[in-house]
CSV table of C-alpha atoms in Angstrom, one decimal:
chain,number,residue,atom,x,y,z
E,7,MET,CA,120.1,14.7,117.7
E,8,SER,CA,121.0,14.5,114.0
E,9,THR,CA,121.1,17.5,111.7
E,10,ASN,CA,118.3,16.0,109.6
E,11,HIS,CA,116.0,15.7,112.7
E,12,VAL,CA,116.7,19.3,113.8
E,13,THR,CA,115.9,20.4,110.3
E,14,LYS,CA,112.5,18.6,110.3
E,15,VAL,CA,111.7,20.1,113.7
E,16,ALA,CA,112.6,23.6,112.5
E,17,VAL,CA,110.4,23.1,109.4
E,18,PHE,CA,107.5,21.9,111.5
E,19,ILE,CA,107.8,24.9,113.8
E,20,PHE,CA,108.0,27.2,110.8
E,21,ILE,CA,104.8,25.7,109.3
E,22,LEU,CA,103.0,26.0,112.6
E,23,VAL,CA,104.0,29.7,113.0
E,24,VAL,CA,103.1,30.5,109.4
E,25,GLY,CA,99.8,28.7,109.8
E,26,PHE,CA,99.0,30.6,113.0
E,27,ILE,CA,99.8,33.9,111.3
E,28,LEU,CA,97.6,33.1,108.3
E,29,ARG,CA,94.8,31.8,110.5
E,30,THR,CA,94.9,35.0,112.6
E,31,MET,CA,94.9,37.2,109.5
E,32,TYR,CA,92.0,35.2,108.1
E,33,ASP,CA,90.0,35.6,111.3
E,34,ALA,CA,90.8,39.3,111.3
E,35,GLY,CA,89.2,39.6,107.9
E,36,GLU,CA,92.3,40.5,106.0
E,37,PHE,CA,91.5,38.3,103.0
E,38,LYS,CA,88.0,39.7,102.5
E,39,THR,CA,87.0,41.3,99.3
E,40,LEU,CA,85.1,44.5,100.1
E,41,GLU,CA,82.7,46.4,97.9
E,42,PRO,CA,82.2,50.0,99.0
E,43,HIS,CA,78.6,51.3,99.0
E,44,TYR,CA,76.2,53.8,100.6
E,45,SER,CA,72.8,55.0,99.4
E,46,GLY,CA,73.0,58.5,100.8
E,47,ASP,CA,75.5,61.4,100.9
E,48,CYS,CA,78.0,62.3,103.6
E,49,SER,CA,79.9,65.4,104.5
E,50,SER,CA,82.8,65.8,106.9
E,51,VAL,CA,82.4,67.8,110.1
E,52,ALA,CA,85.9,69.0,110.9
E,53,GLY,CA,87.5,69.9,114.3
E,54,VAL,CA,86.4,66.9,116.3
E,55,VAL,CA,89.3,64.6,116.8
E,56,GLY,CA,88.7,60.9,117.7
E,57,ALA,CA,84.9,60.9,117.7
E,58,GLU,CA,84.9,57.4,119.2
E,59,ASP,CA,81.3,57.4,120.5
E,60,ILE,CA,78.2,59.4,119.5
E,61,THR,CA,74.7,59.3,121.0
E,62,PHE,CA,71.5,61.2,120.2
E,63,LEU,CA,69.2,62.7,122.7
E,64,LYS,CA,65.5,62.4,122.2
E,65,ASN,CA,65.3,66.0,120.8
E,66,GLY,CA,67.8,65.2,118.0
E,67,THR,CA,70.9,66.7,119.7
E,68,ALA,CA,74.0,64.5,119.5
E,69,LEU,CA,76.7,64.3,122.2
E,70,ILE,CA,80.1,63.2,120.9
E,71,SER,CA,83.1,61.7,122.9
E,72,SER,CA,86.3,63.2,121.5
E,73,ASP,CA,90.0,62.6,122.4
E,74,ASN,CA,93.2,63.0,120.4
E,75,ARG,CA,94.5,59.5,120.9
E,76,ARG,CA,97.4,59.7,118.5
E,77,GLY,CA,98.5,62.9,120.2
E,78,ARG,CA,98.5,61.1,123.5
E,79,MET,CA,100.6,58.3,122.0
E,80,ASN,CA,103.1,61.0,121.1
E,81,GLY,CA,103.1,62.5,124.6
E,82,SER,CA,100.5,65.2,124.3
E,83,LEU,CA,98.8,66.3,127.5
E,84,ALA,CA,95.8,67.9,125.7
E,85,GLN,CA,92.5,67.0,127.3
E,86,GLY,CA,89.6,65.4,125.6
E,87,THR,CA,86.1,66.7,125.5
E,88,ILE,CA,82.4,66.2,124.9
E,89,TYR,CA,80.9,68.0,121.9
E,90,GLN,CA,77.3,68.9,121.4
E,91,TYR,CA,76.1,68.7,117.8
E,92,ARG,CA,72.8,69.7,116.2
E,93,PRO,CA,72.7,68.4,112.6
E,94,LYS,CA,69.7,70.5,111.5
E,95,ALA,CA,70.7,73.8,113.2
E,96,LYS,CA,71.8,76.7,111.0
E,97,ASP,CA,74.1,78.3,113.6
E,98,HIS,CA,76.1,76.9,116.6
E,99,LYS,CA,75.8,73.4,115.3
E,100,LEU,CA,78.9,72.3,117.1
E,101,VAL,CA,79.6,73.3,120.7
E,102,ASN,CA,82.5,72.2,122.9
E,103,LEU,CA,81.2,71.4,126.4
E,104,ARG,CA,84.7,70.7,127.8
E,105,PRO,CA,84.3,69.4,131.3
E,106,GLU,CA,87.0,70.4,133.9
E,107,LEU,CA,88.2,67.5,136.0
E,108,ASP,CA,91.1,67.4,138.5
E,109,THR,CA,92.1,63.9,137.3
E,110,GLY,CA,92.1,64.8,133.6
E,111,PHE,CA,89.6,64.0,131.0
E,112,HIS,CA,90.1,61.4,128.2
E,113,PRO,CA,86.6,60.1,127.2
E,114,HIS,CA,85.8,56.8,125.6
E,115,GLY,CA,82.3,55.3,125.6
E,116,ILE,CA,79.3,57.5,126.6
E,117,SER,CA,75.7,56.9,127.5
E,118,VAL,CA,72.7,59.2,128.2
E,119,TYR,CA,69.7,58.7,130.5
E,120,GLU,CA,66.7,61.1,130.2
E,121,ASP,CA,64.5,60.7,133.3
E,122,PRO,CA,60.7,61.2,133.3
E,123,ASP,CA,61.1,64.8,134.6
E,124,GLY,CA,63.1,65.8,131.6
E,125,LYS,CA,66.5,65.8,133.4
E,126,ILE,CA,69.4,64.5,131.3
E,127,PHE,CA,72.4,62.6,132.7
E,128,LEU,CA,75.6,61.7,130.9
E,129,ALA,CA,78.0,58.9,131.8
E,130,VAL,CA,81.5,58.8,130.4
E,131,VAL,CA,84.2,56.2,130.5
E,132,ASN,CA,87.3,58.2,131.4
E,133,HIS,CA,90.9,57.0,131.0
E,134,HIS,CA,92.2,59.8,133.1
E,135,SER,CA,95.9,59.1,133.6
E,136,GLY,CA,98.7,57.7,131.6
E,137,GLY,CA,98.6,56.3,128.1
E,138,LEU,CA,96.0,55.2,125.6
E,139,PHE,CA,92.5,53.7,126.3
E,140,ASN,CA,93.8,50.2,126.9
E,141,SER,CA,96.6,51.1,129.2
E,142,SER,CA,96.9,49.8,132.8
E,143,GLU,CA,96.6,53.3,134.1
E,144,GLY,CA,93.6,54.9,135.9
E,145,HIS,CA,90.1,54.6,134.8
E,146,SER,CA,86.8,56.0,136.1
E,147,ILE,CA,83.2,56.7,135.1
E,148,GLU,CA,82.3,60.3,135.2
E,149,LEU,CA,78.7,61.2,135.8
E,150,PHE,CA,77.3,64.5,134.6
E,151,ARG,CA,74.1,66.4,134.4
E,152,TYR,CA,73.5,67.9,130.9
E,153,GLU,CA,71.8,71.1,130.3
E,154,VAL,CA,71.7,73.2,127.1
E,155,ASP,CA,75.4,73.9,126.1
E,156,SER,CA,76.7,72.8,129.6
E,157,LEU,CA,77.8,69.8,131.6
E,158,PHE,CA,77.8,69.8,135.4
E,159,HIS,CA,80.0,67.1,137.0
E,160,ILE,CA,78.2,65.0,139.7
E,161,ARG,CA,80.8,62.5,140.7
E,162,SER,CA,83.4,59.9,139.7
E,163,VAL,CA,83.0,56.2,140.1
E,164,SER,CA,85.8,53.6,140.1
E,165,GLY,CA,86.5,50.1,141.4
E,166,PRO,CA,89.0,47.3,141.1
E,167,LEU,CA,86.8,45.2,138.8
E,168,MET,CA,86.9,48.0,136.2
E,169,ILE,CA,90.3,47.2,134.7
E,170,SER,CA,89.9,48.1,131.1
E,171,PRO,CA,86.5,49.8,130.5
E,172,ASN,CA,85.3,50.5,127.0
E,173,ASP,CA,81.6,51.4,126.8
E,174,ILE,CA,78.8,52.1,129.2
E,175,VAL,CA,75.0,52.1,129.3
E,176,LEU,CA,73.0,53.9,132.0
E,177,ILE,CA,69.8,52.3,133.2
E,178,ASN,CA,69.0,55.3,135.5
E,179,LYS,CA,71.0,58.2,136.8
E,180,ASP,CA,72.9,56.1,139.3
E,181,GLN,CA,73.2,52.6,137.9
E,182,PHE,CA,74.9,51.3,134.7
E,183,TYR,CA,76.5,48.4,132.9
E,184,VAL,CA,80.1,48.8,131.6
E,185,THR,CA,82.3,46.5,129.5
E,186,ASN,CA,85.9,45.5,130.2
E,187,ASP,CA,87.5,44.9,126.8
E,188,HIS,CA,90.3,42.9,128.3
E,189,GLY,CA,90.6,40.5,131.1
E,190,SER,CA,94.0,41.8,132.2
E,191,SER,CA,95.5,45.2,132.9
E,192,SER,CA,98.9,44.0,131.7
E,193,GLY,CA,99.9,45.3,128.2
E,194,LEU,CA,101.5,42.0,127.3
E,195,MET,CA,98.6,39.9,128.5
E,196,GLN,CA,96.2,42.2,126.6
E,197,THR,CA,98.1,41.6,123.4
E,198,LEU,CA,98.0,37.8,124.0
E,199,GLU,CA,94.3,38.0,124.6
E,200,GLU,CA,93.8,39.7,121.2
E,201,TYR,CA,96.0,37.6,119.0
E,202,LEU,CA,95.1,34.3,120.7
E,203,GLN,CA,91.4,35.4,120.6
E,204,LEU,CA,90.9,34.6,124.3
E,205,ARG,CA,87.5,35.1,125.7
E,206,ARG,CA,88.5,36.7,129.1
E,207,CYS,CA,86.4,39.9,129.0
E,208,ASN,CA,83.3,40.7,130.9
E,209,ALA,CA,80.5,43.2,131.5
E,210,LEU,CA,80.0,44.7,134.9
E,211,PHE,CA,77.0,46.1,136.7
E,212,TYR,CA,77.2,49.1,139.1
E,213,ASP,CA,74.3,49.3,141.5
E,214,GLY,CA,75.0,52.8,142.7
E,215,LYS,CA,77.5,51.6,145.4
E,216,LYS,CA,79.6,48.7,144.1
E,217,PHE,CA,80.5,46.7,140.9
E,218,SER,CA,79.7,43.1,140.2
E,219,VAL,CA,80.3,40.9,137.2
E,220,ALA,CA,77.1,40.6,135.1
E,221,ALA,CA,78.4,38.6,132.2
E,222,SER,CA,81.8,36.9,131.5
E,223,GLY,CA,83.6,34.8,128.8
E,224,LEU,CA,83.3,37.6,126.2
E,225,GLY,CA,85.8,38.1,123.3
E,226,PHE,CA,86.8,41.8,123.5
E,227,ALA,CA,83.6,43.2,125.1
E,228,ASN,CA,83.2,46.5,123.4
E,229,GLY,CA,79.9,48.4,122.7
E,230,ILE,CA,77.0,47.9,125.1
E,231,ASN,CA,73.4,49.1,125.0
E,232,ILE,CA,69.9,48.2,126.2
E,233,ASN,CA,66.5,48.2,124.5
E,234,ARG,CA,63.8,50.7,125.3
E,235,ASP,CA,61.9,48.7,128.0
E,236,GLY,CA,65.1,47.5,129.6
E,237,SER,CA,64.5,43.8,129.0
E,238,LEU,CA,67.4,43.1,126.6
E,239,LEU,CA,71.1,44.0,126.9
E,240,TYR,CA,73.3,43.9,123.8
E,241,VAL,CA,77.1,43.5,123.9
E,242,ALA,CA,79.4,43.8,120.8
E,243,GLU,CA,82.3,41.4,120.9
E,244,THR,CA,85.0,42.8,118.6
E,245,ILE,CA,87.3,39.8,118.5
E,246,GLY,CA,84.4,37.4,118.8
E,247,LYS,CA,82.9,39.2,115.7
E,248,GLN,CA,79.4,38.8,117.2
E,249,LEU,CA,76.6,40.6,119.0
E,250,SER,CA,75.6,38.8,122.1
E,251,ILE,CA,72.1,39.3,123.5
E,252,PHE,CA,71.1,38.9,127.1
E,253,SER,CA,67.7,39.0,128.8
E,254,ARG,CA,67.8,41.3,131.8
E,255,ASP,CA,65.8,40.9,135.1
E,256,LYS,CA,64.6,44.4,135.8
E,257,ASN,CA,64.3,43.7,139.6
E,258,THR,CA,67.7,42.1,140.1
E,259,ASN,CA,69.6,43.4,137.1
E,260,ASP,CA,70.9,39.8,136.5
E,261,LEU,CA,71.6,38.8,132.9
E,262,ASP,CA,70.8,35.5,131.1
E,263,PHE,CA,72.5,34.8,127.8
E,264,ILE,CA,70.0,34.3,124.9
E,265,GLU,CA,72.1,34.1,121.7
E,266,SER,CA,74.9,35.6,119.7
E,267,ILE,CA,74.5,37.0,116.2
E,268,ASP,CA,77.6,36.4,113.9
E,269,PHE,CA,78.8,39.4,111.9
E,270,ASN,CA,82.2,38.2,110.6
E,271,SER,CA,83.4,41.7,111.4
E,272,GLY,CA,84.9,43.5,114.4
E,273,VAL,CA,81.7,45.1,115.7
E,274,ASP,CA,82.2,48.1,118.0
E,275,ASN,CA,79.8,50.6,119.5
E,276,ILE,CA,76.0,50.1,119.5
E,277,GLU,CA,73.4,52.8,119.2
E,278,ILE,CA,69.6,52.4,119.2
E,279,ASP,CA,67.2,54.6,117.3
E,280,SER,CA,63.7,55.6,118.2
E,281,ASP,CA,62.2,52.5,116.5
E,282,GLY,CA,64.5,50.1,118.4
E,283,ASN,CA,66.9,49.4,115.6
E,284,LEU,CA,70.5,48.8,116.4
E,285,TRP,CA,73.2,50.8,114.6
E,286,ILE,CA,76.7,49.4,114.8
E,287,GLY,CA,80.1,50.8,113.7
E,288,SER,CA,82.4,48.0,112.7
E,289,HIS,CA,86.0,47.1,111.5
E,290,PRO,CA,85.8,44.5,108.7
E,291,LYS,CA,89.6,44.2,108.6
E,292,MET,CA,90.8,44.2,112.2
E,293,TYR,CA,94.5,43.7,111.6
E,294,THR,CA,94.4,46.7,109.1
E,295,PHE,CA,92.8,48.7,111.9
E,296,SER,CA,95.6,47.8,114.3
E,297,ARG,CA,98.1,49.1,111.7
E,298,HIS,CA,96.0,52.2,111.2
E,299,MET,CA,96.2,52.8,114.9
E,300,ASN,CA,100.0,53.2,114.7
E,301,ASP,CA,100.2,54.8,111.2
E,302,SER,CA,97.7,57.3,109.9
E,303,THR,CA,98.7,56.6,106.3
E,304,VAL,CA,97.3,53.1,106.6
E,305,LEU,CA,93.6,53.4,105.7
E,306,SER,CA,91.2,51.2,107.7
E,307,PRO,CA,87.8,50.3,106.2
E,308,SER,CA,84.7,51.6,107.8
E,309,GLN,CA,81.5,49.7,108.1
E,310,VAL,CA,78.0,50.4,109.5
E,311,TYR,CA,75.3,47.8,110.2
E,312,LYS,CA,71.7,48.2,111.0
E,313,VAL,CA,70.0,45.4,113.0
E,314,SER,CA,66.3,45.2,113.2
E,315,LEU,CA,64.7,42.9,115.8
E,316,ASP,CA,61.0,42.0,115.8
E,317,GLN,CA,58.8,41.1,118.9
E,318,SER,CA,59.9,37.5,118.7
E,319,ASN,CA,63.6,38.6,118.7
E,320,SER,CA,64.1,37.5,115.1
E,321,TYR,CA,66.6,39.8,113.4
E,322,THR,CA,67.5,41.3,110.0
E,323,ILE,CA,71.0,42.6,109.4
E,324,GLU,CA,71.7,45.3,106.7
E,325,GLU,CA,75.1,46.6,105.8
E,326,ILE,CA,74.2,50.2,105.4
E,327,TYR,CA,77.7,51.7,104.7
E,328,LEU,CA,81.0,50.4,103.6
E,329,ASN,CA,84.1,52.4,102.7
E,330,LEU,CA,87.7,51.4,102.2
E,331,GLY,CA,88.9,54.1,104.5
E,332,GLY,CA,89.3,57.0,102.1
E,333,GLU,CA,86.2,58.8,103.3
E,334,LEU,CA,86.6,57.8,107.0
E,335,SER,CA,89.1,55.3,108.5
E,336,GLY,CA,88.4,53.0,111.5
E,337,SER,CA,84.6,53.6,112.1
E,338,THR,CA,83.6,52.9,115.7
E,339,VAL,CA,80.1,54.2,115.9
E,340,ALA,CA,77.0,55.0,113.9
E,341,ALA,CA,74.1,57.0,115.4
E,342,PHE,CA,70.8,57.5,113.6
E,343,TYR,CA,68.1,60.1,114.2
E,344,ASP,CA,65.3,61.0,111.7
E,345,SER,CA,67.2,61.1,108.4
E,346,THR,CA,70.6,61.8,109.8
E,347,LEU,CA,73.4,59.2,110.3
E,348,LEU,CA,76.5,60.3,112.1
E,349,ILE,CA,79.6,58.1,111.8
E,350,GLY,CA,82.6,58.5,114.1
E,351,SER,CA,86.1,56.9,114.4
E,352,VAL,CA,88.9,56.5,116.8
E,353,PHE,CA,91.6,58.7,115.3
E,354,GLU,CA,90.2,60.9,112.5
E,355,SER,CA,90.0,64.7,113.0
E,356,TYR,CA,86.4,64.8,111.8
E,357,PHE,CA,83.2,62.7,111.7
E,358,LEU,CA,80.7,62.1,109.0
E,359,ASP,CA,77.2,63.7,108.8
E,360,CYS,CA,75.3,61.6,106.4
E,361,ASN,CA,71.7,61.7,105.1
E,362,TYR,CA,70.0,58.4,105.1
E,363,CYS,CA,66.3,57.9,104.3
E,364,LEU,CA,64.7,54.6,105.2
E,365,LEU,CA,62.9,54.9,101.9
E,366,TYR,CA,66.2,54.0,100.2
E,367,THR,CA,66.0,50.5,101.8
E,368,SER,CA,62.3,49.9,100.8
E,369,ASP,CA,63.0,51.2,97.3
E,370,ALA,CA,65.8,48.8,96.9
E,371,ALA,CA,63.6,45.9,98.1
E,372,ASP,CA,61.0,46.8,95.5
């Protein structure tokens, strides 16, 4: 082979590699121009590390999943916890519920079910052994009964189909759907899935005894939630940059795909308010977020969407909050109750307590 031919091949390969890198960065949102905005005011609530997921009870109390993930990356054995937070309370606003588990406790996604008798149940995705939340180490779902200022452990659930669990939604005290954010437990394969944008993830259903695959072919299946009457299931696909909507058969728990809503952003956890609106924490620049994961000095933009669906399933998307990362980096969740918006993240040592009045939106429209 001549030197000239080798040079041409090398140049061709170089162009392909550069093109792939640029395309990946474009898909990750790295070339976006972002304009920070928010209509309300936010204050930081310190002392809660890695408030990755937050959900409100019907009475306005919030439960918060907390784990020091950077500490774990550096070898810390410190346990994670669940916090109780009452935004409007004058005293004891923040209470550490700290469950004690033999396997260790490193919570990720959480979900609450309040039964007709008033009993409250909490389900927690737990990465109980080894490294960070996408490791190939042990995972389980921990089921608790919640009472004022206390959690009582009921049981642990695990299974071979649950290889990389991320978020969960209870449909009653014993049954739930859970997302696998990767299709492989191998670290190398998980990295390839992310950078090649492979759609190898799924959502599982647990019927109280065993797991089964409920939906597949998802691009980093992340947040999951269900509407109030249980007829629609929502899955946030972070790498897919979309919200996928499924109809749910209440008798069989089978899912049928309806449509996907494009966000052009790395959507994360999904919370639903009392009016049925979806609140979604998101990563507008996903490569920047991956750098932030490894280096706290790299600020990752935070974004919050509100999605309103009418009876015909038509939807309206509003970008409620956008910050370049100085106020909060790497937002994963936004939970709304009354006039309070709580925004959490994967790594920060605090979360945001923001006032948000729906009147802001209507005033802007006028």
